[in-house]
Tab-separated table of C-alpha atoms in Angstrom:
chain	number	residue	atom	x	y	z
A	27	UNK	CA	-60.229	22.235	-74.763
A	28	UNK	CA	-56.257	21.781	-74.964
A	29	UNK	CA	-53.376	22.443	-72.699
A	30	UNK	CA	-51.708	25.767	-73.550
A	31	UNK	CA	-48.238	26.179	-75.057
A	32	UNK	CA	-45.385	27.296	-72.772
A	33	UNK	CA	-43.486	30.226	-74.613
A	34	UNK	CA	-40.875	31.168	-71.847
A	35	UNK	CA	-40.455	30.439	-68.190
A	36	UNK	CA	-38.514	32.721	-65.619
A	37	UNK	CA	-37.639	32.311	-61.870
A	38	UNK	CA	-38.330	35.761	-59.984
A	39	UNK	CA	-37.453	34.745	-56.705
A	40	UNK	CA	-37.133	31.985	-54.029
A	41	UNK	CA	-38.849	32.728	-50.690
A	42	UNK	CA	-38.447	30.656	-47.615
A	43	UNK	CA	-41.607	28.344	-48.359
A	44	UNK	CA	-41.963	28.882	-52.085
A	45	UNK	CA	-40.389	29.725	-55.469
A	46	UNK	CA	-41.993	32.339	-57.728
A	47	UNK	CA	-41.794	32.077	-61.200
A	48	UNK	CA	-43.369	33.734	-64.701
A	49	UNK	CA	-44.744	31.646	-67.399
A	50	UNK	CA	-45.629	33.115	-70.761
A	51	UNK	CA	-48.305	30.821	-72.419
A	52	UNK	CA	-50.203	30.752	-75.404
A	53	UNK	CA	-53.502	29.319	-76.301
A	54	UNK	CA	-53.473	26.526	-78.765
A	55	UNK	CA	-57.014	27.360	-80.078
A	56	UNK	CA	-57.011	31.301	-80.114
A	57	UNK	CA	-54.364	33.949	-81.021
A	58	UNK	CA	-53.684	34.735	-77.334
A	59	UNK	CA	-50.772	34.837	-74.845
A	60	UNK	CA	-50.727	35.653	-71.267
A	61	UNK	CA	-48.282	35.974	-68.449
A	62	UNK	CA	-49.146	33.671	-65.332
A	63	UNK	CA	-47.785	33.939	-62.036
A	64	UNK	CA	-46.491	30.378	-60.658
A	65	UNK	CA	-46.087	29.494	-57.070
A	66	UNK	CA	-44.123	26.398	-56.175
A	67	UNK	CA	-44.117	24.906	-52.897
A	68	UNK	CA	-43.163	21.497	-51.443
A	69	UNK	CA	-46.087	18.859	-51.325
A	70	UNK	CA	-48.062	18.604	-48.127
A	71	UNK	CA	-49.831	16.064	-46.076
A	72	UNK	CA	-53.025	16.187	-43.950
A	73	UNK	CA	-53.918	13.422	-41.651
A	74	UNK	CA	-57.369	12.686	-40.070
A	75	UNK	CA	-56.182	10.984	-36.986
A	76	UNK	CA	-58.713	9.108	-34.656
A	77	UNK	CA	-57.886	7.457	-31.705
A	78	UNK	CA	-59.340	4.273	-30.097
A	79	UNK	CA	-62.022	6.124	-28.119
A	80	UNK	CA	-63.032	7.839	-31.444
A	81	UNK	CA	-61.633	10.930	-30.757
A	82	UNK	CA	-60.321	13.422	-33.578
A	83	UNK	CA	-56.878	14.685	-33.053
A	84	UNK	CA	-56.467	18.341	-33.938
A	85	UNK	CA	-53.537	21.065	-33.423
A	86	UNK	CA	-53.900	24.188	-32.294
A	87	UNK	CA	-51.252	26.837	-33.270
A	88	UNK	CA	-50.566	30.477	-34.065
A	89	UNK	CA	-50.498	30.998	-37.694
A	90	UNK	CA	-48.649	34.045	-39.284
A	91	UNK	CA	-50.683	34.043	-42.778
A	92	UNK	CA	-53.811	35.012	-40.821
A	93	UNK	CA	-52.297	36.273	-37.648
A	94	UNK	CA	-54.656	33.861	-35.529
A	95	UNK	CA	-54.641	30.899	-33.366
A	96	UNK	CA	-56.083	27.878	-35.563
A	97	UNK	CA	-57.336	24.719	-35.165
A	98	UNK	CA	-56.304	22.590	-37.895
A	99	UNK	CA	-55.702	18.616	-38.864
A	100	UNK	CA	-51.935	17.495	-38.046
A	101	UNK	CA	-49.901	18.400	-41.499
A	102	UNK	CA	-46.893	19.385	-42.945
A	103	UNK	CA	-44.648	19.523	-45.689
A	104	UNK	CA	-42.851	16.558	-47.412
A	105	UNK	CA	-38.959	16.441	-47.207
A	106	UNK	CA	-37.468	16.245	-50.412
A	107	UNK	CA	-38.336	12.870	-51.948
A	108	UNK	CA	-39.922	11.766	-48.977
A	109	UNK	CA	-42.595	9.277	-49.331
A	110	UNK	CA	-46.160	10.607	-48.775
A	111	UNK	CA	-47.294	8.086	-46.340
A	112	UNK	CA	-44.114	8.197	-44.400
A	113	UNK	CA	-44.383	12.120	-44.309
A	114	UNK	CA	-47.847	11.619	-42.885
A	115	UNK	CA	-46.964	9.184	-40.092
A	116	UNK	CA	-43.919	11.470	-39.194
A	117	UNK	CA	-45.979	14.695	-39.149
A	118	UNK	CA	-48.440	12.899	-36.927
A	119	UNK	CA	-45.687	11.648	-34.509
A	120	UNK	CA	-43.971	15.043	-34.402
A	121	UNK	CA	-47.282	17.125	-33.719
A	122	UNK	CA	-49.118	14.875	-31.677
A	123	UNK	CA	-46.892	12.079	-30.565
A	124	UNK	CA	-49.320	9.508	-31.871
A	125	UNK	CA	-48.702	6.573	-34.099
A	126	UNK	CA	-51.000	4.100	-35.861
A	127	UNK	CA	-51.084	0.898	-37.714
A	128	UNK	CA	-54.245	1.340	-39.588
A	129	UNK	CA	-53.654	3.727	-42.395
A	130	UNK	CA	-55.326	4.433	-45.592
A	131	UNK	CA	-54.824	6.836	-48.341
A	132	UNK	CA	-57.897	8.933	-49.021
A	133	UNK	CA	-56.839	11.076	-52.166
A	134	UNK	CA	-54.602	13.652	-53.452
A	135	UNK	CA	-55.678	17.177	-53.719
A	136	UNK	CA	-54.362	19.961	-56.165
A	137	UNK	CA	-53.850	22.705	-53.864
A	138	UNK	CA	-54.537	25.501	-56.427
A	139	UNK	CA	-54.185	24.530	-59.940
A	140	UNK	CA	-54.680	28.075	-60.968
A	141	UNK	CA	-51.078	29.229	-59.801
A	142	UNK	CA	-49.845	26.590	-57.256
A	143	UNK	CA	-47.922	23.411	-58.598
A	144	UNK	CA	-48.052	21.378	-55.601
A	145	UNK	CA	-50.091	18.547	-54.069
A	146	UNK	CA	-51.542	17.731	-50.715
A	147	UNK	CA	-51.708	14.089	-50.119
A	148	UNK	CA	-54.563	13.169	-47.305
A	149	UNK	CA	-54.536	10.052	-45.170
A	150	UNK	CA	-57.052	8.615	-42.474
A	151	UNK	CA	-55.405	6.868	-39.409
A	152	UNK	CA	-57.506	4.746	-37.315
A	153	UNK	CA	-56.655	3.466	-33.777
A	154	UNK	CA	-53.962	6.053	-32.981
A	155	UNK	CA	-52.286	5.946	-29.750
A	156	UNK	CA	-49.798	8.119	-27.861
A	157	UNK	CA	-46.645	6.472	-27.972
A	158	UNK	CA	-44.009	9.349	-28.057
A	159	UNK	CA	-43.404	12.954	-26.861
A	160	UNK	CA	-43.864	15.796	-29.414
A	161	UNK	CA	-41.000	16.957	-31.425
A	162	UNK	CA	-41.527	20.496	-32.789
A	163	UNK	CA	-39.538	22.633	-35.005
A	164	UNK	CA	-37.857	25.744	-33.468
A	165	UNK	CA	-40.660	27.932	-34.516
A	166	UNK	CA	-43.575	25.493	-33.702
A	167	UNK	CA	-45.694	25.957	-30.620
A	168	UNK	CA	-48.607	23.501	-30.913
A	169	UNK	CA	-51.428	22.242	-28.462
A	170	UNK	CA	-52.862	19.018	-29.234
A	171	UNK	CA	-56.747	18.812	-29.122
A	172	UNK	CA	-58.710	15.508	-28.773
A	173	UNK	CA	-62.557	15.638	-29.214
A	174	UNK	CA	-65.198	13.272	-29.850
A	175	UNK	CA	-65.510	13.010	-33.628
A	176	UNK	CA	-69.134	14.512	-33.702
A	177	UNK	CA	-67.893	17.389	-31.514
A	178	UNK	CA	-64.877	18.099	-33.696
A	179	UNK	CA	-66.826	18.123	-36.856
A	180	UNK	CA	-69.099	20.679	-35.335
A	181	UNK	CA	-65.740	22.901	-34.877
A	182	UNK	CA	-65.374	22.737	-38.867
A	183	UNK	CA	-69.046	23.368	-39.362
A	184	UNK	CA	-69.395	26.286	-37.385
A	185	UNK	CA	-66.055	27.834	-38.662
A	186	UNK	CA	-64.039	27.536	-35.473
A	187	UNK	CA	-61.671	25.459	-37.661
A	188	UNK	CA	-61.367	26.461	-41.086
A	189	UNK	CA	-58.157	25.626	-42.855
A	190	UNK	CA	-59.391	24.975	-46.193
A	191	UNK	CA	-57.031	21.959	-46.535
A	192	UNK	CA	-58.321	20.254	-43.288
A	193	UNK	CA	-61.851	20.834	-44.575
A	194	UNK	CA	-61.027	19.478	-48.142
A	195	UNK	CA	-59.517	16.396	-46.020
A	196	UNK	CA	-62.892	15.783	-44.396
A	197	UNK	CA	-64.648	16.339	-47.751
A	198	UNK	CA	-62.270	13.375	-49.095
A	199	UNK	CA	-63.123	11.226	-46.282
A	200	UNK	CA	-67.049	12.028	-46.707
A	201	UNK	CA	-66.783	11.222	-50.642
A	202	UNK	CA	-64.830	8.008	-49.714
A	203	UNK	CA	-67.558	7.037	-47.101
A	204	UNK	CA	-65.180	7.142	-44.240
A	205	UNK	CA	-67.263	9.578	-42.409
A	206	UNK	CA	-71.223	9.690	-42.244
A	207	UNK	CA	-73.060	12.986	-42.514
B	22	UNK	CA	-51.103	29.650	-26.295
B	23	UNK	CA	-50.749	33.279	-27.581
B	24	UNK	CA	-50.835	35.095	-30.784
B	25	UNK	CA	-47.036	35.898	-31.744
B	26	UNK	CA	-45.674	39.500	-31.769
B	27	UNK	CA	-45.003	41.527	-34.883
B	28	UNK	CA	-41.491	43.108	-34.837
B	29	UNK	CA	-41.338	44.014	-38.408
B	30	UNK	CA	-42.823	43.785	-41.713
B	31	UNK	CA	-41.494	44.324	-45.323
B	32	UNK	CA	-43.187	44.285	-48.716
B	33	UNK	CA	-40.904	41.948	-50.999
B	34	UNK	CA	-42.660	42.309	-54.385
B	35	UNK	CA	-46.169	42.588	-55.965
B	36	UNK	CA	-46.872	39.912	-58.467
B	37	UNK	CA	-50.168	39.493	-60.694
B	38	UNK	CA	-52.244	37.643	-58.443
B	39	UNK	CA	-50.402	37.957	-54.991
B	40	UNK	CA	-48.293	40.342	-52.839
B	41	UNK	CA	-45.257	38.810	-51.091
B	42	UNK	CA	-44.015	40.129	-47.829
B	43	UNK	CA	-41.978	39.202	-45.020
B	44	UNK	CA	-42.795	39.310	-41.415
B	45	UNK	CA	-40.406	38.932	-38.453
B	46	UNK	CA	-42.562	37.641	-35.685
B	47	UNK	CA	-41.482	36.955	-31.814
B	48	UNK	CA	-43.149	34.273	-29.737
B	49	UNK	CA	-44.667	35.622	-26.575
B	50	UNK	CA	-43.780	32.493	-24.567
B	51	UNK	CA	-40.154	31.826	-25.535
B	52	UNK	CA	-37.245	33.790	-26.542
B	53	UNK	CA	-37.570	33.033	-30.057
B	54	UNK	CA	-38.087	35.283	-33.344
B	55	UNK	CA	-38.722	33.901	-36.715
B	56	UNK	CA	-39.016	35.188	-40.424
B	57	UNK	CA	-42.081	34.148	-42.219
B	58	UNK	CA	-43.205	34.363	-45.880
B	59	UNK	CA	-46.778	35.799	-46.261
B	60	UNK	CA	-48.538	35.581	-49.402
B	61	UNK	CA	-51.602	37.793	-50.093
B	62	UNK	CA	-54.239	37.244	-52.718
B	63	UNK	CA	-57.880	38.678	-53.275
B	64	UNK	CA	-60.366	36.873	-51.311
B	65	UNK	CA	-62.043	34.136	-53.545
B	66	UNK	CA	-65.612	32.759	-53.806
B	67	UNK	CA	-66.555	28.908	-54.613
B	68	UNK	CA	-69.990	27.993	-55.769
B	69	UNK	CA	-71.888	24.516	-55.613
B	70	UNK	CA	-74.587	24.957	-58.033
B	71	UNK	CA	-77.397	22.456	-58.749
B	72	UNK	CA	-79.591	23.124	-61.544
B	73	UNK	CA	-83.590	22.027	-61.399
B	74	UNK	CA	-82.768	18.620	-62.946
B	75	UNK	CA	-80.461	17.914	-59.748
B	76	UNK	CA	-77.209	18.252	-61.792
B	77	UNK	CA	-74.057	19.638	-60.580
B	78	UNK	CA	-72.185	22.451	-62.639
B	79	UNK	CA	-68.838	22.309	-63.090
B	80	UNK	CA	-66.081	24.072	-65.235
B	81	UNK	CA	-63.305	22.514	-67.365
B	82	UNK	CA	-60.172	24.683	-68.095
B	83	UNK	CA	-56.528	24.745	-68.540
B	84	UNK	CA	-54.744	25.777	-65.270
B	85	UNK	CA	-51.207	27.017	-65.471
B	86	UNK	CA	-50.045	26.193	-61.885
B	87	UNK	CA	-50.336	22.315	-62.540
B	88	UNK	CA	-50.403	22.654	-66.548
B	89	UNK	CA	-53.395	20.276	-66.778
B	90	UNK	CA	-56.787	20.560	-67.830
B	91	UNK	CA	-58.835	20.569	-64.428
B	92	UNK	CA	-62.438	20.147	-63.340
B	93	UNK	CA	-63.569	22.564	-60.813
B	94	UNK	CA	-66.558	24.172	-59.146
B	95	UNK	CA	-67.251	27.538	-60.518
B	96	UNK	CA	-65.121	30.067	-58.514
B	97	UNK	CA	-62.997	33.166	-58.871
B	98	UNK	CA	-61.683	36.369	-57.022
B	99	UNK	CA	-63.641	39.209	-55.438
B	100	UNK	CA	-63.367	42.698	-56.942
B	101	UNK	CA	-61.882	45.013	-54.597
B	102	UNK	CA	-64.869	45.703	-51.878
B	103	UNK	CA	-67.139	43.396	-53.791
B	104	UNK	CA	-69.917	41.672	-51.553
B	105	UNK	CA	-69.190	37.719	-51.451
B	106	UNK	CA	-72.428	36.825	-52.353
B	107	UNK	CA	-72.626	39.232	-55.287
B	108	UNK	CA	-69.066	37.960	-56.326
B	109	UNK	CA	-70.468	34.280	-56.296
B	110	UNK	CA	-73.418	35.289	-58.436
B	111	UNK	CA	-71.325	36.951	-60.811
B	112	UNK	CA	-68.526	34.208	-61.127
B	113	UNK	CA	-71.368	31.587	-61.559
B	114	UNK	CA	-73.083	33.660	-64.416
B	115	UNK	CA	-69.837	34.592	-65.974
B	116	UNK	CA	-68.435	31.109	-66.014
B	117	UNK	CA	-71.634	29.102	-66.762
B	118	UNK	CA	-74.275	31.469	-68.055
B	119	UNK	CA	-76.469	30.283	-64.912
B	120	UNK	CA	-78.458	32.330	-62.387
B	121	UNK	CA	-80.243	31.229	-59.251
B	122	UNK	CA	-82.601	32.668	-56.723
B	123	UNK	CA	-81.875	30.165	-53.980
B	124	UNK	CA	-78.692	30.833	-52.531
B	125	UNK	CA	-77.115	29.936	-49.205
B	126	UNK	CA	-73.946	30.778	-47.371
B	127	UNK	CA	-72.243	27.464	-46.360
B	128	UNK	CA	-68.968	29.153	-44.480
B	129	UNK	CA	-65.774	30.786	-45.007
B	130	UNK	CA	-62.357	29.065	-45.420
B	131	UNK	CA	-58.985	30.194	-44.436
B	132	UNK	CA	-57.035	29.142	-47.759
B	133	UNK	CA	-53.971	28.515	-45.835
B	134	UNK	CA	-53.540	30.184	-42.486
B	135	UNK	CA	-49.718	29.201	-42.347
B	136	UNK	CA	-48.615	31.894	-45.129
B	137	UNK	CA	-51.558	32.929	-47.027
B	138	UNK	CA	-53.783	35.957	-45.712
B	139	UNK	CA	-57.078	35.264	-47.661
B	140	UNK	CA	-60.608	33.840	-47.469
B	141	UNK	CA	-62.482	31.554	-49.577
B	142	UNK	CA	-66.162	32.159	-49.061
B	143	UNK	CA	-68.369	29.279	-50.225
B	144	UNK	CA	-72.034	29.102	-51.193
B	145	UNK	CA	-74.516	26.622	-52.485
B	146	UNK	CA	-77.009	27.767	-55.210
B	147	UNK	CA	-79.879	25.533	-56.038
B	148	UNK	CA	-82.596	25.636	-59.061
B	149	UNK	CA	-80.056	27.181	-61.109
B	150	UNK	CA	-81.018	28.096	-64.767
B	151	UNK	CA	-79.088	29.038	-67.894
B	152	UNK	CA	-80.071	32.512	-68.522
B	153	UNK	CA	-77.077	34.143	-70.117
B	154	UNK	CA	-74.272	33.575	-72.334
B	155	UNK	CA	-70.868	32.991	-70.931
B	156	UNK	CA	-68.808	36.125	-70.240
B	157	UNK	CA	-64.943	35.095	-69.983
B	158	UNK	CA	-61.970	37.082	-69.294
B	159	UNK	CA	-59.806	37.441	-72.217
B	160	UNK	CA	-57.315	34.554	-70.849
B	161	UNK	CA	-60.129	32.284	-69.736
B	162	UNK	CA	-61.143	29.282	-72.067
B	163	UNK	CA	-63.856	27.328	-70.203
B	164	UNK	CA	-66.164	24.319	-70.841
B	165	UNK	CA	-69.364	24.086	-68.629
B	166	UNK	CA	-70.058	20.490	-67.735
B	167	UNK	CA	-73.414	19.360	-65.942
B	168	UNK	CA	-73.590	16.106	-64.225
B	169	UNK	CA	-76.151	14.223	-62.057
B	170	UNK	CA	-75.117	15.015	-58.391
B	171	UNK	CA	-74.051	11.394	-57.782
B	172	UNK	CA	-72.126	11.048	-60.968
B	173	UNK	CA	-70.276	14.252	-60.197
B	174	UNK	CA	-69.258	13.534	-56.734
B	175	UNK	CA	-67.608	10.317	-58.207
B	176	UNK	CA	-65.344	12.781	-60.235
B	177	UNK	CA	-64.227	14.171	-56.857
B	178	UNK	CA	-64.040	10.994	-55.144
B	179	UNK	CA	-61.887	8.984	-57.738
B	180	UNK	CA	-59.552	12.405	-58.174
B	181	UNK	CA	-60.816	13.491	-61.798
B	182	UNK	CA	-61.428	16.719	-60.000
B	183	UNK	CA	-59.221	17.578	-57.216
B	184	UNK	CA	-59.073	21.306	-56.577
B	185	UNK	CA	-58.613	21.508	-52.876
B	186	UNK	CA	-60.984	24.550	-52.598
B	187	UNK	CA	-63.663	22.516	-54.726
B	188	UNK	CA	-63.262	19.450	-52.392
B	189	UNK	CA	-63.272	21.843	-49.198
B	190	UNK	CA	-66.630	23.402	-50.660
B	191	UNK	CA	-68.089	20.041	-50.864
B	192	UNK	CA	-66.590	19.078	-47.160
B	193	UNK	CA	-68.529	22.257	-45.746
B	194	UNK	CA	-71.685	20.747	-47.730
B	195	UNK	CA	-71.578	17.508	-46.080
B	196	UNK	CA	-70.696	19.696	-42.703
B	197	UNK	CA	-73.782	21.485	-43.083
B	198	UNK	CA	-75.902	18.717	-44.062
B	199	UNK	CA	-76.632	19.742	-47.565
B	200	UNK	CA	-75.337	16.628	-49.182
B	201	UNK	CA	-75.614	13.359	-47.716
B	202	UNK	CA	-72.683	10.609	-47.880
């Protein structure tokens, strides 16, 4: 099993949140070439944020992709060259007004290695406290939800909250022994 | 908190694995309109497949998005109008040659509600057995890995396996009480 060889690449277009390019690749073990769609987004962060009362912080907002009101973990895109931990702290503060001293990196996810290039960095922040007002982008409308952890996990279990990157972040927390099932 | 109102939508292009359109949306509570990228893919399935020895089945393959050899759960795209469970059974058989009688639906993930429209259906199959040869697409080269569950989970814990939808599928299994942490 080896990596395929790049024969050519061309950028098709730049959208607002992604660039779309096409790669022509050749298998090193067979005489096969193929054209592959490549979608490049900024890297992202997701934050599992718990306050001192043991409540999980979540954000409720309208999402254009699914045309639904969703419940998700605080999350967002890194600014160019931004440190992932600083981005996690910034997004948590902007979306929930909460800050924390106690941060831990849980891991990095490949969003979709099949056709997406980017990484989602996942952190857990404990002992969060409300220290700031929300600071939202022009197109963001966010309601902050706080629920006891067990009750919050039930929202993810029963499908009320179902963003794949939120659930993957919880998966990493289970794998790292930071949550018990 | 309300859904935004669709003012207009236009399809920008059809790629191989997605369609890209732009929506103009208006907030119902503020005098704000915005343009949103929308990426539409087929719906997908992910399968947590365990054999009678308690080993987890995984697939190793080259992925063009990240230009890496990856380790992932068996997964794939639904054919048009295909039933998700049948798609899960088909993908498991095609990618690993394994079939199972004991299937359970763990939940459905919104892949990325911010700008993607599609769903990833997640199943767990227990008591899988190798009954068929692999049946791969022209552009697929897959090596099947079988590891005792604990050893397999360590690959996801330490980042050797990091596809967000694989990790999200494990997250759903933890949430549903199908895995213990």
